[in-house]
Coordinates of C-alpha atoms in Angstrom, one line a residue:
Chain A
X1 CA 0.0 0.0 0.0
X2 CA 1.4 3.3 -1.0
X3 CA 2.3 6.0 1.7
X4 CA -0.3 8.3 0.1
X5 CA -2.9 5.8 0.5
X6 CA -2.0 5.5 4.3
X7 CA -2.4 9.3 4.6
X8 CA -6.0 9.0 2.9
X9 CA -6.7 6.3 5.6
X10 CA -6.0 8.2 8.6
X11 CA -7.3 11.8 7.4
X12 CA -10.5 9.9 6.8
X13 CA -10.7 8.2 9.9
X14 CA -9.8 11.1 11.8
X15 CA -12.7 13.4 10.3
X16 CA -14.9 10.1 11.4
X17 CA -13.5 10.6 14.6
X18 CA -14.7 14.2 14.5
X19 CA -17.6 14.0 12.6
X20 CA -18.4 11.4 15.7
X21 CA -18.4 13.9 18.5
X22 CA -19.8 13.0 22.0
X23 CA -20.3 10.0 20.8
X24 CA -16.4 9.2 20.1
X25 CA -15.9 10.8 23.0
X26 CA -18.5 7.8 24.7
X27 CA -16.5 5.4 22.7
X28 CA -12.9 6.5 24.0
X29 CA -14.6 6.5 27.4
X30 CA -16.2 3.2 27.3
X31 CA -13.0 1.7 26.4
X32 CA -11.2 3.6 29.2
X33 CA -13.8 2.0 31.8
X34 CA -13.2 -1.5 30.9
X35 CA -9.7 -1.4 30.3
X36 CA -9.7 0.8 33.9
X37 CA -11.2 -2.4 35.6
X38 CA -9.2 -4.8 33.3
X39 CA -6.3 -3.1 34.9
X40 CA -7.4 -3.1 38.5
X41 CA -8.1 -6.7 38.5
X42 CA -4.8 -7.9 37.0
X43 CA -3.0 -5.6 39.7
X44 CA -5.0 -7.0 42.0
X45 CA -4.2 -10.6 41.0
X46 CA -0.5 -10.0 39.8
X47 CA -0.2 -8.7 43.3
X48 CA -2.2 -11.6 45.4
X49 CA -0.1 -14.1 43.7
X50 CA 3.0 -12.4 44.3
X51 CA 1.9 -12.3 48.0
X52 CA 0.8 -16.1 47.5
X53 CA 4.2 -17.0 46.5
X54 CA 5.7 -15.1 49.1
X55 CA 4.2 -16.8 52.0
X56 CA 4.6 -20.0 50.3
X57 CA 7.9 -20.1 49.8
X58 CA 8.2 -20.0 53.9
X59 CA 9.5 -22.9 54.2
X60 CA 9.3 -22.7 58.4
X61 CA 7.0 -24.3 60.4
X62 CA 7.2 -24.7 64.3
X63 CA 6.2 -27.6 66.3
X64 CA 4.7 -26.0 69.6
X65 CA 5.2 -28.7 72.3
X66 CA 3.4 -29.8 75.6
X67 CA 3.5 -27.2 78.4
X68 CA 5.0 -29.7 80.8
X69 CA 7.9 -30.7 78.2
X70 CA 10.8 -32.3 80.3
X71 CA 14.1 -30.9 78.3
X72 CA 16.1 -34.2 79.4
X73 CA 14.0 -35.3 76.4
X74 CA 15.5 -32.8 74.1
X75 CA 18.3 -34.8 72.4
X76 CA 15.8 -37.8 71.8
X77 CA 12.9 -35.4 70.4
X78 CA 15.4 -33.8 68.1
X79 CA 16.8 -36.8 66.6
X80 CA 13.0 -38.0 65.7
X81 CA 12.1 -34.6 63.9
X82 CA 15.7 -34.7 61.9
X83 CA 14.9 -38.4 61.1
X84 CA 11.8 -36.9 59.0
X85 CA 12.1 -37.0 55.2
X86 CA 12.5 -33.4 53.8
X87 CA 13.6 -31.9 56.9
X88 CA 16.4 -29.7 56.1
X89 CA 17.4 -28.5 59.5
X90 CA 15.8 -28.1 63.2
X91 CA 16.2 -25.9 65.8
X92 CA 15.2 -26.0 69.0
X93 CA 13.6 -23.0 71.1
X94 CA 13.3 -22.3 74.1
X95 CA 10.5 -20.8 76.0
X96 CA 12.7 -17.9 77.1
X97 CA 14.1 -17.5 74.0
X98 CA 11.2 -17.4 72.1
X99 CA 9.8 -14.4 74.5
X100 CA 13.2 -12.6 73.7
X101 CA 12.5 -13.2 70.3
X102 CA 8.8 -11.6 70.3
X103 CA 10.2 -8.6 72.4
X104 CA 13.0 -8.1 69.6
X105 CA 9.8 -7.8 67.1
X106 CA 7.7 -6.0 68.9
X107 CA 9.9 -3.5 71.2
X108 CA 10.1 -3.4 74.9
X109 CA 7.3 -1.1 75.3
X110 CA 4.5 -3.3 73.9
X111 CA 1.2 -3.7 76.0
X112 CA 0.9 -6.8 74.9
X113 CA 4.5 -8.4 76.4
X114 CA 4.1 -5.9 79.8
X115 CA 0.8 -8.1 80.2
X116 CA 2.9 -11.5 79.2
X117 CA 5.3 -10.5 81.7
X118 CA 2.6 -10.3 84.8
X119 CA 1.2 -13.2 84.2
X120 CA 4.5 -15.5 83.5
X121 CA 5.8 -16.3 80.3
X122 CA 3.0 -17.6 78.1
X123 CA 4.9 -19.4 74.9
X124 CA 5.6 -23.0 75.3
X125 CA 9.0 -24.7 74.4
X126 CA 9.1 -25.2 70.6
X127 CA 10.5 -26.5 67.6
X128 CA 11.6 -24.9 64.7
X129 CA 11.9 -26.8 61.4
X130 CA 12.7 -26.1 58.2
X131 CA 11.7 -27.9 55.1
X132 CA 13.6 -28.3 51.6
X133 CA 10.2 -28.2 49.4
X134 CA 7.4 -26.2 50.1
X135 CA 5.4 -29.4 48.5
X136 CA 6.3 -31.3 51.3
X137 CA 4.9 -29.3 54.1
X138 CA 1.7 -31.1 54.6
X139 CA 3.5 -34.3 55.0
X140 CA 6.2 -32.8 57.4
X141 CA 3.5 -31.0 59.6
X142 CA 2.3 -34.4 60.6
X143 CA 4.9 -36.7 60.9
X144 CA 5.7 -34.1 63.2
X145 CA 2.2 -34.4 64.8
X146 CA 3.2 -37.6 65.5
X147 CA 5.3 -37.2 67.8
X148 CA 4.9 -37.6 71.4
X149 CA 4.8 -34.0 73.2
X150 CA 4.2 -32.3 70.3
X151 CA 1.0 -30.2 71.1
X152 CA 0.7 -28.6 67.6
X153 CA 2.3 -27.6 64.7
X154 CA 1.7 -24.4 62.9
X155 CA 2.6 -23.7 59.6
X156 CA 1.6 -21.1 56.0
X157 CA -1.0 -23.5 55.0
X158 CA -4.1 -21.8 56.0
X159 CA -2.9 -18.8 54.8
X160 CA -1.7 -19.9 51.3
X161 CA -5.1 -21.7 50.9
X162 CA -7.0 -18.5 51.8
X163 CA -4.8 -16.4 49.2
X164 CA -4.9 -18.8 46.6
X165 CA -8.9 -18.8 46.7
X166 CA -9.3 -14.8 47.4
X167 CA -7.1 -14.8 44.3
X168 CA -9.3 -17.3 42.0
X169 CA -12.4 -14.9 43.5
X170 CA -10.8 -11.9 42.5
X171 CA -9.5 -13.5 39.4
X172 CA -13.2 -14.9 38.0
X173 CA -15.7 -11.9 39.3
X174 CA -13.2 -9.5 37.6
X175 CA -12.8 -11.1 34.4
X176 CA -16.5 -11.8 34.5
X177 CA -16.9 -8.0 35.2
X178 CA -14.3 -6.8 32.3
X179 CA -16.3 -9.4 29.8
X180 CA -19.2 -7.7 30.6
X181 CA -17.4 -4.2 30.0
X182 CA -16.1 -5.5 27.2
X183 CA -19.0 -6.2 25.5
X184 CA -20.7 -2.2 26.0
X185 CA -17.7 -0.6 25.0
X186 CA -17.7 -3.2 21.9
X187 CA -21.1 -2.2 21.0
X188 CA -20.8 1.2 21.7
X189 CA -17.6 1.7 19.4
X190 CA -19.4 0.3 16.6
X191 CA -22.3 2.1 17.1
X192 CA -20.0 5.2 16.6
X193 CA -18.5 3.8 13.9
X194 CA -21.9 2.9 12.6
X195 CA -23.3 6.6 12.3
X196 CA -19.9 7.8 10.6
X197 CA -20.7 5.2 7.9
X198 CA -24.2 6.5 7.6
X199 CA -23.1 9.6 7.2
X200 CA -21.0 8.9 4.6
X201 CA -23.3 6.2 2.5
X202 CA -23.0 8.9 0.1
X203 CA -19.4 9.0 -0.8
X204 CA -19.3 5.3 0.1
X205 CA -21.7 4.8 -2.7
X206 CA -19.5 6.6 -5.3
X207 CA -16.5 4.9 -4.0
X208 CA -17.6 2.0 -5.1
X209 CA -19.1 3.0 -8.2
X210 CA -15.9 4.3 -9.2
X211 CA -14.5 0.9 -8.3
X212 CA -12.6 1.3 -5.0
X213 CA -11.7 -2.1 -3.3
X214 CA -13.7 -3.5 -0.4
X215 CA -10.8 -2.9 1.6
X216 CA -9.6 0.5 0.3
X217 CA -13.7 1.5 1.9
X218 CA -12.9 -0.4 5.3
X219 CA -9.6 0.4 6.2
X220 CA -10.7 4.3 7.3
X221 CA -13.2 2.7 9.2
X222 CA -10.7 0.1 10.9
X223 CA -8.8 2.9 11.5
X224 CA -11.3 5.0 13.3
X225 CA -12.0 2.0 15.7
X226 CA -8.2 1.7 15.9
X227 CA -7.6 5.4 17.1
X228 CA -10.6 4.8 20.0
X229 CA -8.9 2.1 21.2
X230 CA -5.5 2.9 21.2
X231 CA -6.7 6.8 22.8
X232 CA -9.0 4.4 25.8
X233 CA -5.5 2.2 25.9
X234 CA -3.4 5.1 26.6
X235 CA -5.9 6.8 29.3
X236 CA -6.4 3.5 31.1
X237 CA -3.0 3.1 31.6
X238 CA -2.6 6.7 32.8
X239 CA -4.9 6.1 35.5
X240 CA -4.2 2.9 36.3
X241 CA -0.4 4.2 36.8
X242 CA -1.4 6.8 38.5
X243 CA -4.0 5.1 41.0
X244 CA -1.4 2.1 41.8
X245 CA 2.1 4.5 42.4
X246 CA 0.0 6.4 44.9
X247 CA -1.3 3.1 46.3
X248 CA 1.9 1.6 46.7
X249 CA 3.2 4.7 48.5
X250 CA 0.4 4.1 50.5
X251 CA 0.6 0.9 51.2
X252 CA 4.3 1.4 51.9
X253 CA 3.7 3.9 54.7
X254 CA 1.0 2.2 56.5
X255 CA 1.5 -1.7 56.2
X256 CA 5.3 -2.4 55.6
X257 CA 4.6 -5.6 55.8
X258 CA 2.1 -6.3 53.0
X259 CA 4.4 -7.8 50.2
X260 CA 3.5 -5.5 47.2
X261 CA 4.8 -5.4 43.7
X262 CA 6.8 -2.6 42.6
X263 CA 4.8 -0.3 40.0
X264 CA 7.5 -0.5 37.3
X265 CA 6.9 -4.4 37.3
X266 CA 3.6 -4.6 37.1
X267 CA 2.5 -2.1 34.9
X268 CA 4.7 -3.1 31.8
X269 CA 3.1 -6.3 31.7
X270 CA -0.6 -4.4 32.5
X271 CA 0.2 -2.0 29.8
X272 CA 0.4 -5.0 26.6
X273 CA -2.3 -6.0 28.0
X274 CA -4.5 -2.5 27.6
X275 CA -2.7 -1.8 24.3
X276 CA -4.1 -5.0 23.4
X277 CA -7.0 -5.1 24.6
X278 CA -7.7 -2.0 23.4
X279 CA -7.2 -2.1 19.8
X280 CA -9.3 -5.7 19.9
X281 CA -12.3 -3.4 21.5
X282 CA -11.8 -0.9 18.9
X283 CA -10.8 -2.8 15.5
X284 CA -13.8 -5.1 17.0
X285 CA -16.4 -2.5 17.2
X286 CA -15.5 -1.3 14.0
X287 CA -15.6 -4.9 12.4
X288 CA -19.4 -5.4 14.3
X289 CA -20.4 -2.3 12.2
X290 CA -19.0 -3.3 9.1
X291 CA -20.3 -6.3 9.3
X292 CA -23.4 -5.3 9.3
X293 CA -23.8 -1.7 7.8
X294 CA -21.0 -2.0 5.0
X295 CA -22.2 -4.3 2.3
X296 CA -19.7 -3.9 -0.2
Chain B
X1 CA -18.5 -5.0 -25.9
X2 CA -21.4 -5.4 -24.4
X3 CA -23.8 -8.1 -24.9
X4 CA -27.0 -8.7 -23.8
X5 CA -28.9 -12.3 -24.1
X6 CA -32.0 -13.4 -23.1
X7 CA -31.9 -10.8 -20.1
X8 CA -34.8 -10.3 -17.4
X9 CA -34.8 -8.5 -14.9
X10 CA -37.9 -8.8 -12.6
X11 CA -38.1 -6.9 -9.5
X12 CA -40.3 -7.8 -6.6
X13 CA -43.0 -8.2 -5.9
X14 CA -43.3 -8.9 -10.0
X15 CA -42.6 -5.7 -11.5
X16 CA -40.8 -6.3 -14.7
X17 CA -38.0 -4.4 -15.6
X18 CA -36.6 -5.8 -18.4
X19 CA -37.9 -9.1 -20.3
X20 CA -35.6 -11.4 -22.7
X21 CA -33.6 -8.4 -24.1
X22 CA -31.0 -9.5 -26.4
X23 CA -28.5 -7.0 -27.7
X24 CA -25.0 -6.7 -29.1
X25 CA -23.1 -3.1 -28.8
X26 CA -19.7 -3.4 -30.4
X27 CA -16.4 -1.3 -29.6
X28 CA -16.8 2.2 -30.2
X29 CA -20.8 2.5 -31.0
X30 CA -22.9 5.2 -29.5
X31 CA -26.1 4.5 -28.1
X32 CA -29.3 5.9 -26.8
X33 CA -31.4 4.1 -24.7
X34 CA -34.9 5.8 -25.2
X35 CA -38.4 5.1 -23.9
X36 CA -41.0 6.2 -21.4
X37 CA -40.1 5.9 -17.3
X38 CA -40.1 2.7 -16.3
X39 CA -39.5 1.3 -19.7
X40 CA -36.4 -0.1 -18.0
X41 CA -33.6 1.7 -19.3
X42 CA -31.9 2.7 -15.6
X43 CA -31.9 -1.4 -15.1
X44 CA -30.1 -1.9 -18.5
X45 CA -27.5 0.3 -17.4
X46 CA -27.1 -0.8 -13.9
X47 CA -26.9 -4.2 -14.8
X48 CA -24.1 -3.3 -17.2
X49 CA -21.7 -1.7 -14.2
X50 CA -23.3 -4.5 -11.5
X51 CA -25.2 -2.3 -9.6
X52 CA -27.9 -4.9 -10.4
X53 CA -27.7 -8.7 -11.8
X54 CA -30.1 -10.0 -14.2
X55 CA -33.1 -12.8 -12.8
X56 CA -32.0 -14.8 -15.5
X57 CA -30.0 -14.5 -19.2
X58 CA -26.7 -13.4 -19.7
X59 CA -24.6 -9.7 -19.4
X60 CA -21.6 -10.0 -21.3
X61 CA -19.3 -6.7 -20.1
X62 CA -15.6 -6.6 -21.6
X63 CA -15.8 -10.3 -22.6
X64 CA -16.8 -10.8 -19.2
X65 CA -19.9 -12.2 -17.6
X66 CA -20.8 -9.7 -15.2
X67 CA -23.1 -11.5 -13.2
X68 CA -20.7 -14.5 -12.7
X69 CA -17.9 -12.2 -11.9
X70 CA -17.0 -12.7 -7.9
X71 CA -17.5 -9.7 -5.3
X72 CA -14.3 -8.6 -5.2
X73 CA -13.1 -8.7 -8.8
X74 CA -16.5 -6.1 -9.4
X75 CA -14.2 -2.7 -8.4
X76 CA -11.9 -3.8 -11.5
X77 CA -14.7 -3.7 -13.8
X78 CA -16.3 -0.4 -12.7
X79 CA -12.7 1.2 -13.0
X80 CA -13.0 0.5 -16.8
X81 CA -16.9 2.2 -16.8
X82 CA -17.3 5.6 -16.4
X83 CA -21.2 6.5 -14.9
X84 CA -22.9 9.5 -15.2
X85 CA -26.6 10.3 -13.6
X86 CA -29.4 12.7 -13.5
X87 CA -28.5 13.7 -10.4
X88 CA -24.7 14.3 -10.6
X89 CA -23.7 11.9 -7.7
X90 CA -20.9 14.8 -6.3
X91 CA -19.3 15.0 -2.9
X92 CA -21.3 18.2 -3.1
X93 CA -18.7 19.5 0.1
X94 CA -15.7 18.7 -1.1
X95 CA -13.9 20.4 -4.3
X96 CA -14.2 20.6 -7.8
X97 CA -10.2 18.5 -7.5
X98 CA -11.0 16.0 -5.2
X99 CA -14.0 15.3 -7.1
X100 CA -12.6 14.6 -10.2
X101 CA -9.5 13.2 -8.4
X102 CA -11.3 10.9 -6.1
X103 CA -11.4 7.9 -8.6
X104 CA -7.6 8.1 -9.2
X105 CA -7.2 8.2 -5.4
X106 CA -9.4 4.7 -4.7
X107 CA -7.6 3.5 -7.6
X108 CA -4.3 4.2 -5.5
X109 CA -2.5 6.0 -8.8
X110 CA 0.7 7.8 -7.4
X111 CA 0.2 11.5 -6.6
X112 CA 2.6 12.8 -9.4
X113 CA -0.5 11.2 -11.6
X114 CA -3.3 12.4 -10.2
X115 CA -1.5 15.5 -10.6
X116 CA -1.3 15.1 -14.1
X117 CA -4.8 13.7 -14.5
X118 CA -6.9 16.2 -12.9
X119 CA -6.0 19.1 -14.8
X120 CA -5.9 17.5 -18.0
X121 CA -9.9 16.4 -17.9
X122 CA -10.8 19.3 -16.1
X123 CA -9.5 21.1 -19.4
X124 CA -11.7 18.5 -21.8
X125 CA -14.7 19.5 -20.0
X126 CA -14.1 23.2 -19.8
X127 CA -13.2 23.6 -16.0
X128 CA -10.2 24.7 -15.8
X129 CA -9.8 27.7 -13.2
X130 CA -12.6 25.6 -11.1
X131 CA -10.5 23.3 -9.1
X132 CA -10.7 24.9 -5.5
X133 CA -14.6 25.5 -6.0
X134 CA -16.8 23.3 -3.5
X135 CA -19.0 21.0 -5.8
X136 CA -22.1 22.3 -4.4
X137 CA -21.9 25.8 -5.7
X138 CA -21.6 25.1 -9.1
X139 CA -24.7 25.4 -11.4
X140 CA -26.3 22.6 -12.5
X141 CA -24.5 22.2 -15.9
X142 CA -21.5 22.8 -14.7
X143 CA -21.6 19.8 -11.7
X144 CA -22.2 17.9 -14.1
X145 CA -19.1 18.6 -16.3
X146 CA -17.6 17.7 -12.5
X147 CA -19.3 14.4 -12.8
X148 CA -18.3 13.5 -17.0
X149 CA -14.3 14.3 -15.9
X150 CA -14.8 11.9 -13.0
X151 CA -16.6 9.7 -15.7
X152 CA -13.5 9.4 -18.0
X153 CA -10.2 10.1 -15.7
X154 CA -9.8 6.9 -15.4
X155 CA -10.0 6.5 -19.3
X156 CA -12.7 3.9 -19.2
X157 CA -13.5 1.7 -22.2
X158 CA -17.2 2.3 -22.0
X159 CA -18.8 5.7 -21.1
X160 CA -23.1 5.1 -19.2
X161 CA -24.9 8.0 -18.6
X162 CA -28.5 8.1 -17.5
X163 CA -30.2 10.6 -18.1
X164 CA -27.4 13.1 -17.6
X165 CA -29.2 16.5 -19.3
X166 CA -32.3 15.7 -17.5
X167 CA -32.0 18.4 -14.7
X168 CA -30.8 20.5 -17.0
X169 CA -32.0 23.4 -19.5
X170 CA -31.7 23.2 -23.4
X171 CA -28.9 25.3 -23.5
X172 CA -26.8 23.7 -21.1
X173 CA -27.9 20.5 -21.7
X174 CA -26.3 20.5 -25.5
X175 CA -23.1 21.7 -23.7
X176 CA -23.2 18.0 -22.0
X177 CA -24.0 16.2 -25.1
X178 CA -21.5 17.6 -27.1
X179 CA -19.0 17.1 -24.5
X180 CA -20.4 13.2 -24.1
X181 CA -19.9 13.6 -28.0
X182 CA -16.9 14.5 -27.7
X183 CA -15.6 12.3 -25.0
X184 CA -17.5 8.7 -27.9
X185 CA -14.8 10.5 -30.3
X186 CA -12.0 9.6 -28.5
X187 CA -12.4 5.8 -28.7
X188 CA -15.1 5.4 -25.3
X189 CA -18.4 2.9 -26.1
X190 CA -21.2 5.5 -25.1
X191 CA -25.0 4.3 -23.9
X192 CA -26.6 6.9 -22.8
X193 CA -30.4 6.4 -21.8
X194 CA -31.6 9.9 -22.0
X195 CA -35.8 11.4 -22.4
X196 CA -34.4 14.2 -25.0
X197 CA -35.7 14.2 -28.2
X198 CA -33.6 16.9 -30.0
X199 CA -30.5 15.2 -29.0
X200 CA -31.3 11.8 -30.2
X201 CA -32.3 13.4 -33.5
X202 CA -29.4 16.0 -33.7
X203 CA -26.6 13.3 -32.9
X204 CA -28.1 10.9 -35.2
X205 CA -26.9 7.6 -33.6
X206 CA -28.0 4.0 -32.5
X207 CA -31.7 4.1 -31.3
X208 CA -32.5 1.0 -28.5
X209 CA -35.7 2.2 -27.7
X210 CA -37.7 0.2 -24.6
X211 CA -41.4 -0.5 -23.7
X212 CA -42.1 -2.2 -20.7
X213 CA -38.6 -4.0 -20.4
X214 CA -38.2 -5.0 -24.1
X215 CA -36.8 -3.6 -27.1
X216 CA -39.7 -2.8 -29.6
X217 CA -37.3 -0.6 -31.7
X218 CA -33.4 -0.9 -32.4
X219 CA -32.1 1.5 -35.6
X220 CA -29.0 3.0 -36.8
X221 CA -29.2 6.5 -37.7
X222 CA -32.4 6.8 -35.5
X223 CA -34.8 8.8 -34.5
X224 CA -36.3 9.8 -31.1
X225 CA -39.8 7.6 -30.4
X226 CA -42.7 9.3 -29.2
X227 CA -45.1 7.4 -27.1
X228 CA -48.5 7.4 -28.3

């Protein structure tokens, strides 16, 4: 196709753009929503799984043992939790130790350990083990349970569990949610590009009595759909960058410990998938109406 | 040319249009199609260019048959027929230029060419000077000089024209015929269906005359046919 061709292509489609008024503007904006709430749920899930995998790949657990533990069994109790398959190393931890431990985390002026401290030390002896596969820590946590004077043994496993299904929640409502987004910013974008092809039925008309090519009358209108999506793309991903820098700040300040993703990282991989999913809205909307409208 | 054989054409719900026409028109001829409205001779012309296909017999276009021709191929046959109408058919907004330069565009021809082109049937038909006019503020005679040089820019084998002085005053309207005229001289196959008598009989060319879809008279020199 020749340069001059291209140029005829995009002046056309922009005037369609034009000619379209509030209602490009509707279509621009209907592609912005979606790809808005496209964005939020992949930060959402980009960032659960991250946490997910975080938490996972804890490989601790702690056997909490009987309150009345008699240490002369220490050396025998050890050699049983070391004899477990997939137990890379174990430590054992005392019940003094453990409350130096939670006062190192927590600072000496915590109402919490003042209380602890009235009422006598509260933790048990314990024992902490680490495994070599996070696969394995099911099997680990009760062999240990098997052990005599182990009370209980608490490990990530709830947690993981919970984030892995608040994940596949987030994960299905929102990309049942963006479908449905999808499909109004679809049908408004061809609805746009719908009324720019009734307005111009006329030259349409003589274009093809003067024997211009099915695709030489489309590609304008491709283009037109083209320019909404790629304008929603670009807003959606100004927002979306926006909203999640000031998020992360955010989330910096007030929970440190929350795991979150750094904006950089995400948002590459959240912007291919606006610019995509943008110009499949917008091409798509314009391919509804040609469908239909354009019977050349 | 074009041949025509056993052609109908039957609209619905029945309306006849044409009925087992058979016709040869060979290179060069010029032709007026004559007859009351209705007699069919917009639907001879459309099937020629493939605005329309025949309900049953053959169109023979350019050794081609136009109604077997596929979708797509149907843009390379209208580049080599040019199409005039009553009513002009101009992108009344845009200029006089990219009016007459609009086929060359679709057609993708280079811009050096269309360059070239513009001005040259712009000068045939007597426009020069008019280029940066808007189409729609031309008189009547002179939008449809517009609509001949966008006819022939692409220097089309066969020239239709339907009804093309019909709008227009007698004056004016031999300004268009002579320049049709003109344009038959310089090799182009010419059917024009037209409802003016003193330029069927001042031309003196082919008659097809039409009454209610068929061809009750066919004569070369003829003469205009008036209904009874």
């Amino acid at each position: 196709m020749k340069p001059s061709t291209w140029i005829y292509y995009l002046r056309e489609a922009w005037q369609g753009v034009r000619s379209g008024g509030l209602l490009s503007l509707a279509s621009a904006l209907a592609i912005v929503v979606s790809l808005a709430a496209l964005a939020v749920v992949m930060i959402l899930a980009v960032n659960l799984q991250h946490m997910t995998r975080v938490v996972e790949n804890q490989l601790q657990m702690v056997a909490y043992l009987v309150e009345d533990f008699d240490r002369t069994w220490q050396d025998e109790l050890m050699r049983k939790v070391k004899a477990i398959p997939h137990v890379k190393q174990a430590t054992f931890v005392t019940r003094e130790e453990g409350l130096q431990r939670l006062q190192d985390q927590l600072g000496s002026d915590s109402v919490l350990l003042e209380a602890a401290a009235e009422s006598g030390n509260p933790l048990p002896d314990a024992v902490e083990v680490e495994v070599d596969d996070p696969r394995y820590m099911g099997q680990v946590a009760a062999a240990l349970g098997t052990i005599e004077s182990v009370e209980e043994v608490a490990y990530r496993r709830d947690i993981v569990n919970r984030l892995t299904a608040l994940t596949d929640g987030i994960r299905n409502v929102g990309l049942a949610l963006v479908l449905l987004l999808a499909a109004a910013s679809l049908l408004t974008v061809a609805n746009t590009v719908r009324l720019t092809i009734y307005a111009r039925r006329r030259e349409i008309a003589i274009m093809k009595l003067v024997g211009a090519t099915n695709s030489f009358i489309r590609w304008p209108f491709l283009l037109e759909g083209f320019l909404f999506g790629l304008v929603g793309a670009g807003l959606a991903l100004a927002i979306a960058w926006g909203g999640y820098s000031w998020l992360v700040v955010r989330v910096g300040e007030g929970l440190p410990f929350v795991p979150v993703l750094s904006p950089d990282a995400v948002l590459l991989q959240v912007a291919q998938w606006l610019l995509v999913g943008g110009v499949l809205l917008g091409v798509g909307g314009s391919v509804v109406s040609l469908r239909r409208f354009l019977r050349v | 040319m074009i041949t025509l054989i056993g052609v109908s054409k039957v609209y619905r719900p029945r309306r006849v249009a044409l009925l087992d026409v058979n016709v040869h028109i060979g290179k060069g001829e010029f032709v007026f199609l004559t007859g009351a409205s209705g007699a069919g001779k917009s639907t001879f012309l459309r099937l020629l260019y493939r605005e329309q296909t025949p309900t049953s017999g053959q169109v023979i276009v350019l050794g081609q048959d136009v109604a077997r021709i596929p979708m797509r191929k149907v843009p390379y046959l209208r580049r080599q027929i040019g199409v005039v109408f009553q009513d002009y058919k101009l992108l009344s907004d845009k200029t006089v230029w990219d009016n007459v330069a609009f086929p060359l565009l679709v057609t993708e021809h280079p811009p050096r060419e269309i360059a070239r082109r513009v001005p040259a049937v712009l000068e045939q038909v007597g426009l020069l000077g008019y280029e940066k006019n808007r189409a729609g503020e031309l008189s009547g005679g002179e939008q449809q000089r517009v609509a001949l040089a966008r006819s022939i820019v692409l220097n089309p084998a066969i020239l239709l024209a339907d009804e093309p002085t019909g709008n227009l005053d007698a004056g004016t309207a031999r300004i268009i015929a002579d320049l049709i005229q003109d344009i038959h001289r310089r090799g182009s196959t010419v059917v024009m269906a037209t409802h003016s008598d003193w330029i069927v009989n001042r031309l003196r060319q082919r008659v097809i005359h039409l009454r209610h879809g068929r061809i009750v008279a066919d004569e070369y020199p003829g003469r205009y046919v008036h209904e009874a």
